[in-house]
Amino acid sequence: MIFLIFLFIFTSVNSTFIIPKSDMNLLEFPLNLEYFEAEYFLFGSMGKGLDSIQPDLAAGGPPPIGAKQANLSVVVKDIITQFGYQEVGHLRAIKKRVKGFPRPLLNLSSESFATVMNAAFGKPLSPPFDPYANDINYLISCYVIPYVGLTGYVGANPKLHSPISRKLVAGLLGMESGQDAVVRSLLYERANKKVVPYAVTVAQFTQKISQLRNKLGNDGLKDEGLKVPIKLGAEKKVKGNVLAGDEDSLAYGRTPQEILRIVYGTGSEHTPGGFFPNGCDGVIASKLRGGGI
């Protein structure tokens, strides 16, 4: 009898660690954006990345292009440093569950971000946007990609089968949502401030970036700036939009296809570019790059 009880407990406990292949693919995919965030936050705050902080997690992948330390105030630097170390933990947590892959080639250069801003405004900004120039520029650049990862976790969660997979994604989503809230709050405080030397406010920058992501994602409204028409505000009562959400103030979700269209900047999940010159890695991204899904 004791043996049967022990067998039942052993089987029940270990069954939670059996991760279906479909789950593994979905857990592996966000490594691409976690690599992006880790490198961008670490370099932006300290001028060094995974190769210095946690080289085993980079697994021999090529160093990012153009990443450097940003000209940040003490408070913003402290916040971004915290984010960077948090992303190191996220990479480690995912790799505990799935084998993963080496860091893909990332283009984190000023030119890469300037290209995004030019696309968002539909014309070249003069001078070109420099994400590393100051607090406001860097915070706006942090608005560009990390939120996309958040929507990916929301989109992946209902497709997961294993409790251990859902627990991991819930934990990651909680932290990514917190980071997004901090970035949006810092930007919201500066919403009406002009971004030097452009005659454009911070709020207008976020609106343009969100419109671009909606366009590239090509699956409806899943992105909102810091200020919205009242019909899109919470309960249709406010224009302020410190957190983005649907008509019930729930977070938007995106598929891997939508995410790739956005981070590549090409509008196609099959055509790499932008921040991922050689494309994202993993089973899902690789099959999409070959047109297999």
Coordinates of C-alpha atoms in Angstrom, one line a residue:
M1 CA 0.0 0.0 0.0
I2 CA 2.8 2.4 0.9
F3 CA 4.6 1.5 -2.3
L4 CA 1.4 2.4 -4.4
I5 CA 1.0 5.7 -2.6
F6 CA 4.7 6.5 -3.3
L7 CA 4.3 5.5 -6.9
F8 CA 1.2 7.7 -7.3
I9 CA 3.0 10.7 -5.8
F10 CA 6.1 10.2 -7.9
T11 CA 4.1 9.9 -11.1
S12 CA 1.9 12.9 -10.3
V13 CA 4.9 15.1 -9.5
N14 CA 6.9 14.1 -12.5
S15 CA 4.0 14.4 -14.9
T16 CA 4.1 18.2 -14.4
F17 CA 7.6 18.2 -15.9
I18 CA 6.6 16.4 -19.1
I19 CA 6.5 19.3 -21.6
P20 CA 4.8 18.5 -25.0
K21 CA 6.8 19.3 -28.1
S22 CA 4.2 22.0 -29.1
D23 CA 4.8 23.7 -25.7
M24 CA 8.6 23.4 -26.1
N25 CA 8.4 25.2 -29.4
L26 CA 6.2 28.0 -27.9
L27 CA 8.6 28.4 -24.9
E28 CA 11.6 28.4 -27.2
F29 CA 10.3 31.2 -29.5
P30 CA 10.4 34.1 -27.0
L31 CA 14.1 33.5 -26.4
N32 CA 14.6 35.7 -29.5
L33 CA 13.1 38.7 -27.8
E34 CA 14.5 37.9 -24.4
Y35 CA 18.0 38.0 -26.0
F36 CA 17.1 41.3 -27.6
E37 CA 15.9 42.8 -24.3
A38 CA 18.9 41.4 -22.2
E39 CA 21.5 42.8 -24.6
Y40 CA 19.7 46.1 -25.1
F41 CA 19.1 46.8 -21.4
L42 CA 22.6 45.6 -20.3
F43 CA 24.5 47.6 -22.9
G44 CA 22.2 50.6 -22.5
S45 CA 22.8 50.8 -18.8
M46 CA 26.4 49.4 -18.4
G47 CA 28.0 49.3 -21.8
K48 CA 28.4 45.5 -21.7
G49 CA 26.2 42.5 -22.5
L50 CA 25.8 38.8 -22.0
D51 CA 29.4 38.0 -23.1
S52 CA 30.5 39.9 -19.9
I53 CA 27.6 39.2 -17.6
Q54 CA 26.6 35.6 -18.4
P55 CA 28.5 34.3 -21.4
D56 CA 27.1 30.7 -21.1
L57 CA 23.6 32.0 -21.9
A58 CA 24.8 33.6 -25.1
A59 CA 26.0 30.1 -26.1
G60 CA 28.6 31.4 -28.6
G61 CA 26.1 33.5 -30.6
P62 CA 27.5 36.5 -32.5
P63 CA 27.8 39.7 -30.5
P64 CA 25.1 42.4 -31.2
I65 CA 25.8 45.0 -33.8
G66 CA 26.1 48.6 -32.6
A67 CA 25.1 48.1 -29.0
K68 CA 26.5 50.7 -26.6
Q69 CA 26.0 52.5 -23.3
A70 CA 23.3 55.2 -23.4
N71 CA 23.6 58.7 -21.8
L72 CA 21.2 58.1 -19.0
S73 CA 20.4 59.8 -15.7
V74 CA 21.1 58.1 -12.4
V75 CA 17.5 56.9 -11.9
V76 CA 16.8 55.7 -15.4
K77 CA 20.2 54.0 -15.5
D78 CA 19.3 52.2 -12.3
I79 CA 16.0 51.0 -13.6
I80 CA 17.4 49.8 -16.9
T81 CA 20.2 48.0 -15.1
Q82 CA 17.5 46.1 -13.0
F83 CA 15.7 45.3 -16.3
G84 CA 18.9 43.9 -17.8
Y85 CA 19.6 41.6 -14.9
Q86 CA 16.0 40.5 -14.9
E87 CA 16.3 39.5 -18.6
V88 CA 19.3 37.4 -17.7
G89 CA 17.1 35.5 -15.3
H90 CA 14.4 35.1 -18.0
L91 CA 16.9 33.5 -20.4
R92 CA 18.1 31.1 -17.7
A93 CA 14.5 30.2 -16.7
I94 CA 13.5 29.4 -20.2
K95 CA 16.6 27.4 -20.9
K96 CA 16.0 25.3 -17.8
R97 CA 12.9 24.0 -19.6
V98 CA 14.0 23.9 -23.2
K99 CA 17.3 23.5 -24.9
G100 CA 17.0 26.7 -26.7
F101 CA 19.6 28.1 -29.2
P102 CA 22.6 30.5 -29.2
R103 CA 22.0 34.2 -29.3
P104 CA 20.9 35.3 -32.8
L105 CA 22.6 38.2 -34.6
L106 CA 21.0 41.4 -33.3
N107 CA 21.3 44.8 -34.8
L108 CA 21.0 47.3 -31.9
S109 CA 22.7 50.1 -33.7
S110 CA 21.4 53.7 -33.7
E111 CA 20.8 53.3 -37.4
S112 CA 18.5 50.3 -36.8
F113 CA 16.3 52.3 -34.5
A114 CA 16.4 55.3 -36.8
T115 CA 15.0 53.1 -39.5
V116 CA 12.1 52.1 -37.3
M117 CA 11.4 55.8 -36.5
N118 CA 11.5 56.8 -40.1
A119 CA 9.0 54.1 -41.0
A120 CA 6.8 55.2 -38.1
F121 CA 6.7 58.8 -39.3
G122 CA 6.7 57.9 -43.0
K123 CA 9.7 60.1 -43.6
P124 CA 13.3 60.4 -42.6
L125 CA 13.7 62.3 -39.3
S126 CA 16.4 64.9 -39.3
P127 CA 18.8 64.4 -37.6
P128 CA 18.4 60.6 -37.5
F129 CA 16.8 59.3 -34.2
D130 CA 19.5 58.3 -31.7
P131 CA 18.2 55.9 -29.0
Y132 CA 21.4 56.2 -26.9
A133 CA 21.4 60.1 -26.7
N134 CA 19.4 60.7 -23.5
D135 CA 16.7 59.4 -21.2
I136 CA 13.7 60.3 -23.4
N137 CA 15.2 58.8 -26.5
Y138 CA 16.2 55.6 -24.7
L139 CA 12.8 55.2 -23.1
I140 CA 11.1 55.7 -26.4
S141 CA 13.4 53.0 -27.9
C142 CA 12.4 50.7 -25.0
Y143 CA 8.8 51.2 -26.1
V144 CA 9.6 49.8 -29.5
I145 CA 10.2 46.0 -28.9
P146 CA 9.7 44.8 -25.3
Y147 CA 5.9 45.3 -25.4
V148 CA 5.8 43.1 -28.4
G149 CA 7.3 40.2 -26.3
L150 CA 4.6 40.8 -23.7
T151 CA 1.8 40.4 -26.3
G152 CA 3.5 37.2 -27.4
Y153 CA 3.3 35.7 -23.9
V154 CA -0.4 36.6 -23.8
G155 CA -1.0 35.0 -27.2
A156 CA 1.0 31.8 -26.3
N157 CA -0.6 31.1 -22.9
P158 CA -3.9 29.6 -24.1
K159 CA -2.0 27.3 -26.5
L160 CA 0.1 25.7 -23.7
H161 CA -0.8 22.3 -22.4
S162 CA 1.6 21.6 -19.5
P163 CA 1.1 23.2 -16.1
I164 CA 4.8 23.8 -15.8
S165 CA 4.7 25.7 -19.2
R166 CA 1.8 27.9 -18.1
K167 CA 3.5 28.6 -14.8
L168 CA 6.7 29.7 -16.6
V169 CA 4.8 31.9 -19.0
A170 CA 2.8 33.4 -16.2
G171 CA 5.9 34.3 -14.3
L172 CA 7.6 35.8 -17.4
L173 CA 4.4 37.7 -18.4
G174 CA 4.2 39.2 -14.9
M175 CA 7.7 40.6 -15.0
E176 CA 7.5 41.8 -18.7
S177 CA 4.2 43.5 -17.9
G178 CA 5.8 45.2 -15.0
Q179 CA 8.7 46.4 -17.1
D180 CA 6.2 47.7 -19.7
A181 CA 4.3 49.6 -17.0
V182 CA 7.4 51.3 -15.7
V183 CA 8.5 52.4 -19.2
R184 CA 5.0 53.6 -20.1
S185 CA 4.7 55.4 -16.7
L186 CA 8.1 57.2 -17.2
L187 CA 7.0 58.2 -20.7
Y188 CA 3.5 59.2 -19.6
E189 CA 5.1 61.7 -17.1
R190 CA 6.8 63.2 -20.1
A191 CA 3.9 62.8 -22.6
N192 CA 3.6 66.4 -23.6
K193 CA 7.3 67.1 -23.7
K194 CA 8.9 67.7 -27.1
V195 CA 11.5 65.2 -28.2
V196 CA 14.5 67.4 -29.0
P197 CA 15.2 68.4 -31.8
Y198 CA 11.9 67.3 -33.3
A199 CA 8.7 69.3 -33.0
V200 CA 7.0 66.1 -31.8
T201 CA 5.8 65.1 -28.3
V202 CA 6.6 61.9 -26.5
A203 CA 2.9 60.9 -26.8
Q204 CA 3.0 61.4 -30.5
F205 CA 6.1 59.3 -30.8
T206 CA 4.3 56.4 -29.0
Q207 CA 1.3 56.8 -31.2
K208 CA 3.4 56.6 -34.4
I209 CA 5.2 53.5 -33.1
S210 CA 2.0 51.8 -32.1
Q211 CA 0.4 52.5 -35.5
L212 CA 3.5 51.1 -37.2
R213 CA 3.3 47.9 -35.1
N214 CA -0.4 47.5 -35.9
K215 CA 0.4 47.9 -39.6
L216 CA 3.3 45.5 -39.6
G217 CA 1.5 42.9 -37.4
N218 CA -1.4 43.0 -39.9
D219 CA -4.0 41.6 -37.5
G220 CA -6.1 44.6 -36.3
L221 CA -5.7 46.9 -33.3
K222 CA -3.3 45.4 -30.7
D223 CA -1.2 48.4 -29.9
E224 CA -2.0 51.8 -28.4
G225 CA 0.0 54.9 -27.6
L226 CA 0.0 56.9 -24.4
K227 CA -3.0 58.9 -25.4
V228 CA -6.0 57.6 -27.4
P229 CA -9.4 58.7 -28.6
I230 CA -11.8 58.5 -25.8
K231 CA -13.6 55.6 -27.5
L232 CA -10.5 53.5 -27.0
G233 CA -9.8 54.6 -23.4
A234 CA -10.7 52.6 -20.4
E235 CA -14.5 52.2 -20.3
K236 CA -14.6 54.9 -22.9
K237 CA -14.1 57.4 -20.1
V238 CA -10.5 58.6 -20.5
K239 CA -8.0 59.6 -23.1
G240 CA -4.9 58.8 -20.9
N241 CA -3.6 55.4 -21.7
V242 CA -0.7 54.6 -19.3
L243 CA -1.4 50.9 -20.0
A244 CA -2.6 49.4 -23.2
G245 CA -5.6 47.1 -23.2
D246 CA -8.7 46.0 -25.2
E247 CA -12.3 47.1 -24.5
D248 CA -12.3 45.2 -21.2
S249 CA -8.8 46.5 -20.4
L250 CA -7.2 43.1 -21.0
A251 CA -3.8 42.8 -22.5
Y252 CA -3.6 42.2 -26.3
G253 CA -2.1 38.9 -27.6
R254 CA -0.1 38.2 -30.7
T255 CA 1.0 35.1 -32.6
P256 CA 4.6 34.3 -33.5
Q257 CA 3.8 35.3 -37.1
E258 CA 2.7 38.8 -36.0
I259 CA 5.7 39.2 -33.8
L260 CA 8.1 38.3 -36.6
R261 CA 6.4 40.7 -39.0
I262 CA 7.0 43.5 -36.4
V263 CA 10.6 42.7 -35.2
Y264 CA 11.8 42.1 -38.8
G265 CA 10.2 45.4 -39.8
T266 CA 9.3 43.8 -43.1
G267 CA 5.6 43.0 -42.5
S268 CA 6.4 39.4 -43.4
E269 CA 7.2 36.5 -41.1
H270 CA 9.1 35.0 -43.9
T271 CA 11.5 37.9 -44.6
P272 CA 14.1 38.7 -41.9
G273 CA 15.5 42.2 -41.4
G274 CA 15.5 45.0 -38.9
F275 CA 16.7 44.0 -35.5
F276 CA 17.2 40.4 -36.7
P277 CA 19.3 40.6 -39.9
N278 CA 19.6 36.9 -40.2
G279 CA 16.2 36.2 -38.7
C280 CA 15.0 34.8 -35.4
D281 CA 15.9 31.3 -34.3
G282 CA 14.1 28.2 -33.0
V283 CA 11.7 25.7 -34.6
I284 CA 8.8 28.2 -35.2
A285 CA 10.9 31.0 -36.6
S286 CA 13.0 28.7 -38.7
K287 CA 10.0 27.0 -40.3
L288 CA 8.3 30.4 -41.0
R289 CA 11.5 31.7 -42.6
G290 CA 11.3 28.7 -44.9
G291 CA 7.5 29.2 -45.5
G292 CA 6.8 26.0 -43.7
I293 CA 4.0 27.1 -41.4

